[in-house]
Amino acid sequence: MRREDFGEASCTVARTMDIIGDPWTPLVLRDVALGISRFDAVQANLGISRKVLTQRLQALVDHEVVERIAYQERPVRYDYVLTAKGQDLALVLLAIQSFGDKWLMPGQEPLIWHHLTCDHDTSPQISCRHCGGELRPGEAVPRRGPGFAEDEWPAVGAALDAVAPFLER
Amino acid sequence: MRREDFGEASCTVARTMDIIGDPWTPLVLRDVALGISRFDAVQANLGISRKVLTQRLQALVDHEVVERIAYQERPVRYDYVLTAKGQDLALVLLAIQSFGDKWLMPGQEPLIWHHLTCDHDTSPQISCRHCGGELRPGEAVPRRGPGFAEDEWPAVGAALDAVAPFLER
DNA sequence: CAGCGTCAGTTTCTCAAGGGAACTCAGTCG
DNA sequence: CGACTGAGTTCCCTTGAGAAACTGACGCTG
């Protein structure tokens, strides 16, 4: 597999990395998610080259993660705003941030999230959608799904076979 | 901010992207997390150049996300295994995969996760660590945390000010 | 012993992407 | 008119990616 094949791979990690698999895109997304929606504001906030920012924003628009909404006409100028897809991707950024909070700046989190629904400060937790319990390492075992491509990923298939005994009662 | 400053930024997304902010590292991590632990097996599975794989594995070891465990001595050969830090990062990969499942291969998920604790197939959900409810877009509002660097991120500060009214009752 | 195969890199060379800085264009304003 | 703003675009140099070959340290076999 080459980098340019990521978007066609039978692998949803690779397909997602086709969108966010570079150093800057997650940070651009983070800014847009926080409401920093103008080109110059993002550029100044991140200190990213205008060329790279242009490319990244265009890619995000192409992937329908971000949309351009005109805020003036003469000349036409855009706010960059998350789509519904982009909002789901922003939740992934929350998980990324949470990892960084815990391991890379412990006790010095730059941002704290307040959950309006329960009215408490919180952090994101990766949970089981079925039972609601925290998904801890080792507590979830993968098995083949409907789109698993055996010929494309033989080593993954073998790895799945190796953990299959854990799936049996 | 330049790419090389990511690891020092007062931003836990940037610090995490210092580790995984390239196309291949998340996929290498995914493989290691699945138990594909030998150099040649990862290389063949991903079709990545040996040079890039060497660099990526070394970076993961340097970041203490992955450790080398010798499985033979003559010559010395290593299995690559997730550390505890790496296992937490693998949970982030789960979130990445879940986004891809939903938006990029809907109904064709290559892998299904089985939660051993509740004995059901599941998928990861980003939840509120406090109340356990799903964190949905728009339901969490950020505010400054202890490590927030106002001078480094003025636009973020302004964005936080803009959403501050939502924090008040 | 020599030859071959395996595994985990390392090296070389070419092409692609990143990044800094300057430039461009389409406005508005004084 | 000139200056400024905002959103790009272009140019040039540096760095990284990728293909392919090479290397070294073994073990095994005839």
Tab-separated table of C-alpha atoms (C1' of nucleotides) in Angstrom:
chain	number	residue	atom	x	y	z
A	1	MET	CA	0.000	0.000	0.000
A	2	ARG	CA	1.246	3.437	-0.820
A	3	ARG	CA	0.207	6.649	0.840
A	4	GLU	CA	-2.023	7.526	-2.110
A	5	ASP	CA	-3.931	4.262	-1.675
A	6	PHE	CA	-5.095	5.108	1.848
A	7	GLY	CA	-8.434	6.397	0.649
A	8	GLU	CA	-9.261	3.111	-1.081
A	9	ALA	CA	-7.940	0.709	1.527
A	10	SER	CA	-10.233	-1.741	3.239
A	11	CYS	CA	-9.150	-0.228	6.513
A	12	THR	CA	-11.013	2.561	8.240
A	13	VAL	CA	-7.939	3.718	10.122
A	14	ALA	CA	-6.154	4.211	6.798
A	15	ARG	CA	-9.161	5.964	5.299
A	16	THR	CA	-9.358	8.332	8.238
A	17	MET	CA	-5.609	8.929	8.057
A	18	ASP	CA	-6.169	9.858	4.422
A	19	ILE	CA	-7.962	12.897	5.867
A	20	ILE	CA	-5.973	13.703	9.028
A	21	GLY	CA	-2.679	11.883	8.509
A	22	ASP	CA	-0.340	14.837	8.513
A	23	PRO	CA	0.986	17.089	11.237
A	24	TRP	CA	-1.111	20.137	10.556
A	25	THR	CA	-4.604	19.036	9.608
A	26	PRO	CA	-5.652	18.001	13.106
A	27	LEU	CA	-4.516	21.376	14.420
A	28	VAL	CA	-6.399	23.224	11.681
A	29	LEU	CA	-9.446	21.136	12.542
A	30	ARG	CA	-8.958	21.898	16.218
A	31	ASP	CA	-8.956	25.609	15.467
A	32	VAL	CA	-12.041	25.418	13.262
A	33	ALA	CA	-13.802	23.365	15.941
A	34	LEU	CA	-13.022	26.053	18.502
A	35	GLY	CA	-14.613	28.661	16.255
A	36	ILE	CA	-11.467	30.149	14.744
A	37	SER	CA	-12.992	30.259	11.298
A	38	ARG	CA	-11.112	32.813	9.201
A	39	PHE	CA	-8.072	32.026	7.067
A	40	ASP	CA	-5.804	34.672	8.577
A	41	ALA	CA	-6.812	33.851	12.130
A	42	VAL	CA	-5.964	30.174	11.708
A	43	GLN	CA	-2.740	31.042	9.926
A	44	ALA	CA	-1.653	33.438	12.670
A	45	ASN	CA	-2.741	31.110	15.459
A	46	LEU	CA	-0.781	28.150	14.155
A	47	GLY	CA	2.065	29.949	12.437
A	48	ILE	CA	1.591	27.672	9.450
A	49	SER	CA	2.625	28.704	5.942
A	50	ARG	CA	-0.178	30.152	3.884
A	51	LYS	CA	0.485	27.650	1.158
A	52	VAL	CA	0.139	24.638	3.447
A	53	LEU	CA	-2.942	26.096	5.118
A	54	THR	CA	-4.589	26.669	1.750
A	55	GLN	CA	-3.916	23.071	0.784
A	56	ARG	CA	-5.122	21.675	4.102
A	57	LEU	CA	-8.329	23.668	4.125
A	58	GLN	CA	-9.057	22.667	0.540
A	59	ALA	CA	-8.489	19.019	1.404
A	60	LEU	CA	-10.827	19.314	4.393
A	61	VAL	CA	-13.457	20.902	2.147
A	62	ASP	CA	-12.937	18.194	-0.493
A	63	HIS	CA	-13.405	15.533	2.185
A	64	GLU	CA	-16.576	17.324	3.336
A	65	VAL	CA	-15.248	17.687	6.826
A	66	VAL	CA	-15.305	21.479	6.612
A	67	GLU	CA	-17.453	23.738	4.505
A	68	ARG	CA	-16.909	27.268	3.335
A	69	ILE	CA	-19.622	29.738	4.240
A	70	ALA	CA	-19.350	33.116	2.589
A	71	TYR	CA	-19.445	35.999	5.091
A	72	GLN	CA	-19.092	38.727	2.468
A	73	GLU	CA	-19.344	39.090	-1.255
A	74	ARG	CA	-17.000	41.765	-2.480
A	75	PRO	CA	-14.573	40.208	-2.525
A	76	VAL	CA	-16.045	36.842	-1.535
A	77	ARG	CA	-14.669	35.752	1.834
A	78	TYR	CA	-15.332	32.561	3.736
A	79	ASP	CA	-15.752	31.272	7.225
A	80	TYR	CA	-14.609	27.660	7.583
A	81	VAL	CA	-17.157	25.644	9.563
A	82	LEU	CA	-17.338	21.990	10.546
A	83	THR	CA	-19.876	19.796	8.783
A	84	ALA	CA	-21.669	17.067	10.724
A	85	LYS	CA	-18.896	14.737	9.587
A	86	GLY	CA	-16.360	17.247	10.802
A	87	GLN	CA	-18.043	17.446	14.169
A	88	ASP	CA	-17.676	13.705	14.587
A	89	LEU	CA	-14.029	14.080	13.632
A	90	ALA	CA	-13.691	16.778	16.269
A	91	LEU	CA	-14.717	14.169	18.824
A	92	VAL	CA	-11.767	12.108	17.666
A	93	LEU	CA	-9.634	15.168	18.311
A	94	LEU	CA	-11.025	15.169	21.844
A	95	ALA	CA	-9.714	11.649	22.292
A	96	ILE	CA	-6.361	12.732	20.918
A	97	GLN	CA	-6.288	15.683	23.277
A	98	SER	CA	-7.249	13.488	26.196
A	99	PHE	CA	-4.314	11.168	25.522
A	100	GLY	CA	-2.020	14.177	25.409
A	101	ASP	CA	-3.484	15.576	28.620
A	102	LYS	CA	-2.773	12.349	30.456
A	103	TRP	CA	0.636	11.407	29.116
A	104	LEU	CA	2.240	14.508	27.662
A	105	MET	CA	1.146	17.383	29.924
A	106	PRO	CA	-0.139	15.651	33.041
A	107	GLY	CA	-1.805	18.067	35.420
A	108	GLN	CA	-1.232	20.896	32.988
A	109	GLU	CA	-4.101	20.463	30.577
A	110	PRO	CA	-4.490	23.590	28.478
A	111	LEU	CA	-8.216	23.086	27.980
A	112	ILE	CA	-10.886	21.685	30.233
A	113	TRP	CA	-14.183	20.566	28.766
A	114	HIS	CA	-17.453	21.300	30.446
A	115	HIS	CA	-20.281	18.911	29.645
A	116	LEU	CA	-23.385	21.049	29.450
A	117	THR	CA	-25.744	18.096	29.763
A	118	CYS	CA	-24.524	17.058	33.220
A	119	ASP	CA	-23.070	20.463	34.059
A	120	HIS	CA	-19.704	19.103	35.159
A	121	ASP	CA	-16.169	19.508	33.983
A	122	THR	CA	-15.178	16.333	32.294
A	123	SER	CA	-12.828	14.637	29.904
A	124	PRO	CA	-13.566	12.237	27.118
A	125	GLN	CA	-13.535	8.538	27.813
A	126	ILE	CA	-13.590	5.773	25.270
A	127	SER	CA	-16.593	3.673	26.275
A	128	CYS	CA	-18.441	0.599	25.128
A	129	ARG	CA	-21.445	1.735	23.106
A	130	HIS	CA	-23.355	-1.271	24.325
A	131	CYS	CA	-22.893	-1.288	28.078
A	132	GLY	CA	-21.427	2.173	28.666
A	133	GLY	CA	-18.426	0.868	30.561
A	134	GLU	CA	-14.989	2.187	29.858
A	135	LEU	CA	-13.160	0.360	27.107
A	136	ARG	CA	-9.857	-0.466	28.706
A	137	PRO	CA	-6.875	-1.912	26.882
A	138	GLY	CA	-7.204	-5.648	26.628
A	139	GLU	CA	-10.923	-5.716	27.298
A	140	ALA	CA	-11.937	-5.576	23.652
A	141	VAL	CA	-11.047	-8.186	21.094
A	142	PRO	CA	-11.347	-7.601	17.352
A	143	ARG	CA	-12.951	-9.960	14.891
A	144	ARG	CA	-13.640	-9.817	11.174
A	145	GLY	CA	-16.375	-7.453	10.064
A	146	PRO	CA	-18.400	-7.327	6.855
A	147	GLY	CA	-15.781	-5.309	4.980
A	148	PHE	CA	-12.728	-7.228	6.053
A	149	ALA	CA	-10.517	-7.939	3.054
A	150	GLU	CA	-8.620	-11.161	3.721
A	151	ASP	CA	-6.433	-10.889	0.636
A	152	GLU	CA	-5.475	-7.286	1.330
A	153	TRP	CA	-4.581	-7.843	4.969
A	154	PRO	CA	-3.383	-11.413	5.475
A	155	ALA	CA	-1.318	-10.577	8.540
A	156	VAL	CA	-4.322	-8.918	10.160
A	157	GLY	CA	-6.346	-12.018	9.424
A	158	ALA	CA	-3.712	-14.132	11.125
A	159	ALA	CA	-3.675	-11.766	14.092
A	160	LEU	CA	-7.462	-12.043	14.328
A	161	ASP	CA	-7.195	-15.821	14.245
A	162	ALA	CA	-4.702	-15.646	17.087
A	163	VAL	CA	-7.097	-13.783	19.379
A	164	ALA	CA	-10.203	-15.693	18.280
A	165	PRO	CA	-10.049	-18.062	21.271
A	166	PHE	CA	-10.807	-15.094	23.529
A	167	LEU	CA	-14.118	-14.694	21.716
A	168	GLU	CA	-15.360	-18.102	22.757
A	169	ARG	CA	-17.072	-18.746	26.019
B	1	MET	CA	4.874	27.320	15.416
B	2	ARG	CA	6.840	24.996	13.226
B	3	ARG	CA	6.420	21.265	12.918
B	4	GLU	CA	9.497	20.711	15.053
B	5	ASP	CA	7.966	22.748	17.873
B	6	PHE	CA	4.963	20.435	18.271
B	7	GLY	CA	6.532	18.525	21.117
B	8	GLU	CA	7.011	21.698	23.179
B	9	ALA	CA	3.725	23.381	22.412
B	10	SER	CA	1.274	24.177	25.173
B	11	CYS	CA	-1.271	22.173	23.269
B	12	THR	CA	-1.910	18.502	23.892
B	13	VAL	CA	-3.269	17.934	20.397
B	14	ALA	CA	0.014	19.223	18.950
B	15	ARG	CA	2.041	17.116	21.362
B	16	THR	CA	0.122	14.000	20.420
B	17	MET	CA	0.486	14.854	16.729
B	18	ASP	CA	4.231	15.050	17.398
B	19	ILE	CA	3.937	11.279	17.892
B	20	ILE	CA	1.258	10.228	15.391
B	21	GLY	CA	1.074	13.150	12.966
B	22	ASP	CA	2.109	11.387	9.803
B	23	PRO	CA	0.335	8.980	7.486
B	24	TRP	CA	2.065	5.777	8.541
B	25	THR	CA	2.570	5.837	12.274
B	26	PRO	CA	-1.061	5.224	13.195
B	27	LEU	CA	-1.116	2.225	10.864
B	28	VAL	CA	2.109	0.849	12.330
B	29	LEU	CA	0.586	1.340	15.771
B	30	ARG	CA	-2.602	-0.377	14.634
B	31	ASP	CA	-0.598	-3.381	13.507
B	32	VAL	CA	1.415	-3.562	16.728
B	33	ALA	CA	-1.806	-3.246	18.721
B	34	LEU	CA	-3.265	-6.188	16.799
B	35	GLY	CA	-0.249	-8.299	17.711
B	36	ILE	CA	1.680	-8.003	14.463
B	37	SER	CA	4.960	-7.516	16.233
B	38	ARG	CA	7.794	-8.406	13.879
B	39	PHE	CA	9.511	-5.961	11.519
B	40	ASP	CA	8.992	-7.997	8.360
B	41	ALA	CA	5.384	-8.768	9.153
B	42	VAL	CA	4.485	-5.105	9.632
B	43	GLN	CA	6.457	-4.176	6.524
B	44	ALA	CA	4.712	-6.774	4.403
B	45	ASN	CA	1.293	-6.020	5.855
B	46	LEU	CA	1.467	-2.315	5.157
B	47	GLY	CA	3.699	-2.346	2.089
B	48	ILE	CA	5.706	0.475	3.630
B	49	SER	CA	9.351	1.039	2.742
B	50	ARG	CA	11.787	-0.531	5.132
B	51	LYS	CA	13.454	2.769	5.662
B	52	VAL	CA	10.290	4.565	6.703
B	53	LEU	CA	9.232	1.659	8.911
B	54	THR	CA	12.583	1.698	10.676
B	55	GLN	CA	12.252	5.395	11.333
B	56	ARG	CA	8.679	5.142	12.528
B	57	LEU	CA	9.353	2.259	14.887
B	58	GLN	CA	12.364	4.065	16.315
B	59	ALA	CA	10.266	7.180	16.883
B	60	LEU	CA	7.585	5.121	18.631
B	61	VAL	CA	10.257	3.557	20.833
B	62	ASP	CA	11.778	6.974	21.541
B	63	HIS	CA	8.342	8.265	22.542
B	64	GLU	CA	7.913	5.206	24.799
B	65	VAL	CA	4.746	4.205	23.007
B	66	VAL	CA	6.283	0.943	21.853
B	67	GLU	CA	9.052	-1.116	23.380
B	68	ARG	CA	11.374	-3.656	21.849
B	69	ILE	CA	11.396	-7.039	23.482
B	70	ALA	CA	14.124	-9.392	22.331
B	71	TYR	CA	12.785	-12.739	21.175
B	72	GLN	CA	16.182	-14.168	20.282
B	73	GLU	CA	19.813	-13.365	20.864
B	74	ARG	CA	21.895	-14.504	17.925
B	75	PRO	CA	21.333	-12.269	16.143
B	76	VAL	CA	19.264	-10.137	18.488
B	77	ARG	CA	15.728	-9.776	17.165
B	78	TYR	CA	12.857	-7.858	18.611
B	79	ASP	CA	9.136	-8.009	18.987
B	80	TYR	CA	7.536	-4.580	19.055
B	81	VAL	CA	4.991	-4.326	21.851
B	82	LEU	CA	2.781	-1.515	23.116
B	83	THR	CA	3.676	0.097	26.414
B	84	ALA	CA	0.902	1.217	28.753
B	85	LYS	CA	1.148	4.616	27.083
B	86	GLY	CA	0.885	2.906	23.726
B	87	GLN	CA	-2.192	1.010	24.835
B	88	ASP	CA	-3.899	4.288	25.686
B	89	LEU	CA	-2.894	5.569	22.264
B	90	ALA	CA	-4.421	2.446	20.731
B	91	LEU	CA	-7.726	3.539	22.254
B	92	VAL	CA	-7.369	6.757	20.306
B	93	LEU	CA	-6.920	4.586	17.221
B	94	LEU	CA	-10.215	2.934	18.120
B	95	ALA	CA	-11.886	6.337	18.001
B	96	ILE	CA	-10.229	7.013	14.661
B	97	GLN	CA	-11.414	3.681	13.345
B	98	SER	CA	-14.926	4.288	14.621
B	99	PHE	CA	-15.128	7.586	12.735
B	100	GLY	CA	-13.959	5.802	9.600
B	101	ASP	CA	-16.477	2.991	10.107
B	102	LYS	CA	-19.338	5.470	10.289
B	103	TRP	CA	-18.417	7.930	7.596
B	104	LEU	CA	-15.976	6.262	5.230
B	105	MET	CA	-17.070	2.606	5.042
B	106	PRO	CA	-20.613	2.642	6.450
B	107	GLY	CA	-22.001	-0.847	6.910
B	108	GLN	CA	-18.718	-2.305	5.745
B	109	GLU	CA	-16.599	-2.143	8.856
B	110	PRO	CA	-13.530	-4.334	8.425
B	111	LEU	CA	-13.217	-5.039	12.143
B	112	ILE	CA	-15.820	-5.495	14.829
B	113	TRP	CA	-14.827	-5.183	18.449
B	114	HIS	CA	-16.110	-7.527	21.081
B	115	HIS	CA	-16.188	-6.163	24.597
B	116	LEU	CA	-15.230	-9.051	26.827
B	117	THR	CA	-16.545	-7.402	29.956
B	118	CYS	CA	-20.173	-7.213	28.775
B	119	ASP	CA	-19.762	-9.961	26.146
B	120	HIS	CA	-21.282	-7.951	23.342
B	121	ASP	CA	-20.045	-6.670	20.054
B	122	THR	CA	-19.592	-2.978	20.392
B	123	SER	CA	-17.980	0.115	19.014
B	124	PRO	CA	-16.204	2.873	20.838
B	125	GLN	CA	-18.143	5.896	21.943
B	126	ILE	CA	-16.713	9.136	23.216
B	127	SER	CA	-18.377	9.602	26.586
B	128	CYS	CA	-18.381	12.018	29.470
B	129	ARG	CA	-16.063	10.652	32.130
B	130	HIS	CA	-18.262	12.188	34.778
B	131	CYS	CA	-21.803	11.141	33.899
B	132	GLY	CA	-21.121	8.438	31.324
B	133	GLY	CA	-23.374	9.997	28.728
B	134	GLU	CA	-22.267	10.269	25.150
B	135	LEU	CA	-20.348	13.434	24.386
B	136	ARG	CA	-22.149	14.790	21.382
B	137	PRO	CA	-20.974	17.697	19.265
B	138	GLY	CA	-22.046	20.966	20.822
B	139	GLU	CA	-22.672	19.486	24.251
B	140	ALA	CA	-19.215	20.213	25.611
B	141	VAL	CA	-17.720	23.650	25.931
B	142	PRO	CA	-14.012	24.269	26.475
B	143	ARG	CA	-12.536	26.576	29.033
B	144	ARG	CA	-9.002	27.436	30.072
B	145	GLY	CA	-7.116	24.766	31.962
B	146	PRO	CA	-4.058	25.013	34.210
B	147	GLY	CA	-1.578	24.789	31.336
B	148	PHE	CA	-3.279	27.181	28.972
B	149	ALA	CA	-0.725	29.580	27.488
B	150	GLU	CA	-2.497	32.829	26.715
B	151	ASP	CA	0.481	34.394	24.954
B	152	GLU	CA	1.090	31.359	22.777
B	153	TRP	CA	-2.525	30.936	21.708
B	154	PRO	CA	-4.265	34.320	21.704
B	155	ALA	CA	-6.822	33.301	19.102
B	156	VAL	CA	-7.756	30.254	21.171
B	157	GLY	CA	-8.149	32.513	24.187
B	158	ALA	CA	-10.484	34.718	22.211
B	159	ALA	CA	-12.459	31.688	21.038
B	160	LEU	CA	-12.758	30.524	24.657
B	161	ASP	CA	-14.003	33.948	25.659
B	162	ALA	CA	-16.620	33.747	22.926
B	163	VAL	CA	-18.096	30.509	24.290
B	164	ALA	CA	-17.724	31.456	27.949
B	165	PRO	CA	-21.374	32.598	28.234
B	166	PHE	CA	-22.428	28.994	27.681
B	167	LEU	CA	-20.589	28.073	30.884
B	168	GLU	CA	-22.754	30.257	33.020
B	169	ARG	CA	-26.044	29.188	34.405
C	1	DC	C1'	33.262	-25.750	4.107
C	2	DA	C1'	30.213	-22.874	0.665
C	3	DG	C1'	25.873	-21.461	-0.656
C	4	DC	C1'	21.375	-20.096	0.307
C	5	DG	C1'	17.608	-18.187	2.879
C	6	DT	C1'	15.767	-15.219	6.532
C	7	DC	C1'	15.383	-11.097	9.091
C	8	DA	C1'	16.272	-6.387	10.158
C	9	DG	C1'	17.980	-2.982	8.962
C	10	DT	C1'	21.083	0.807	5.860
C	11	DT	C1'	22.289	3.270	1.702
C	12	DT	C1'	21.601	5.533	-2.684
C	13	DC	C1'	19.136	8.123	-5.834
C	14	DT	C1'	15.151	10.392	-7.536
C	15	DC	C1'	10.917	12.618	-6.922
C	16	DA	C1'	7.462	14.899	-4.068
C	17	DA	C1'	6.096	17.773	-0.339
C	18	DG	C1'	7.074	21.303	3.088
C	19	DG	C1'	8.277	25.799	4.371
C	20	DG	C1'	9.786	30.712	4.133
C	21	DA	C1'	9.227	34.692	1.834
C	22	DA	C1'	7.656	37.420	-1.609
C	23	DC	C1'	4.194	38.426	-4.735
C	24	DT	C1'	-0.661	39.013	-6.495
C	25	DC	C1'	-5.353	40.293	-6.565
C	26	DA	C1'	-9.570	42.305	-5.065
C	27	DG	C1'	-11.342	44.949	-2.460
C	28	DT	C1'	-12.025	49.171	1.397
C	29	DC	C1'	-10.773	53.452	3.395
C	30	DG	C1'	-8.762	57.966	4.144
D	1	DC	C1'	-4.012	58.030	-5.179
D	2	DG	C1'	-1.573	55.080	-1.477
D	3	DA	C1'	-1.989	52.087	2.367
D	4	DC	C1'	-4.035	48.308	4.408
D	5	DT	C1'	-6.513	43.822	4.787
D	6	DG	C1'	-7.546	39.176	3.646
D	7	DA	C1'	-6.899	35.134	0.928
D	8	DG	C1'	-4.575	33.139	-1.623
D	9	DT	C1'	-0.333	31.938	-5.384
D	10	DT	C1'	4.395	31.514	-6.823
D	11	DC	C1'	9.281	30.735	-6.366
D	12	DC	C1'	13.172	28.589	-4.528
D	13	DC	C1'	15.463	25.808	-1.364
D	14	DT	C1'	15.335	22.046	2.039
D	15	DT	C1'	13.627	17.895	3.785
D	16	DG	C1'	11.120	13.619	3.588
D	17	DA	C1'	9.216	9.654	1.010
D	18	DG	C1'	9.751	5.751	-1.735
D	19	DA	C1'	11.925	2.195	-4.770
D	20	DA	C1'	15.496	-0.678	-5.056
D	21	DA	C1'	19.677	-2.439	-3.944
D	22	DC	C1'	22.864	-3.524	-0.541
D	23	DT	C1'	24.655	-5.186	4.070
D	24	DG	C1'	25.368	-7.936	8.060
D	25	DA	C1'	24.447	-11.638	11.165
D	26	DC	C1'	22.929	-15.419	11.679
D	27	DG	C1'	20.996	-20.683	10.839
D	28	DC	C1'	20.500	-24.561	7.862
D	29	DT	C1'	21.720	-27.841	4.311
D	30	DG	C1'	24.469	-30.519	1.157
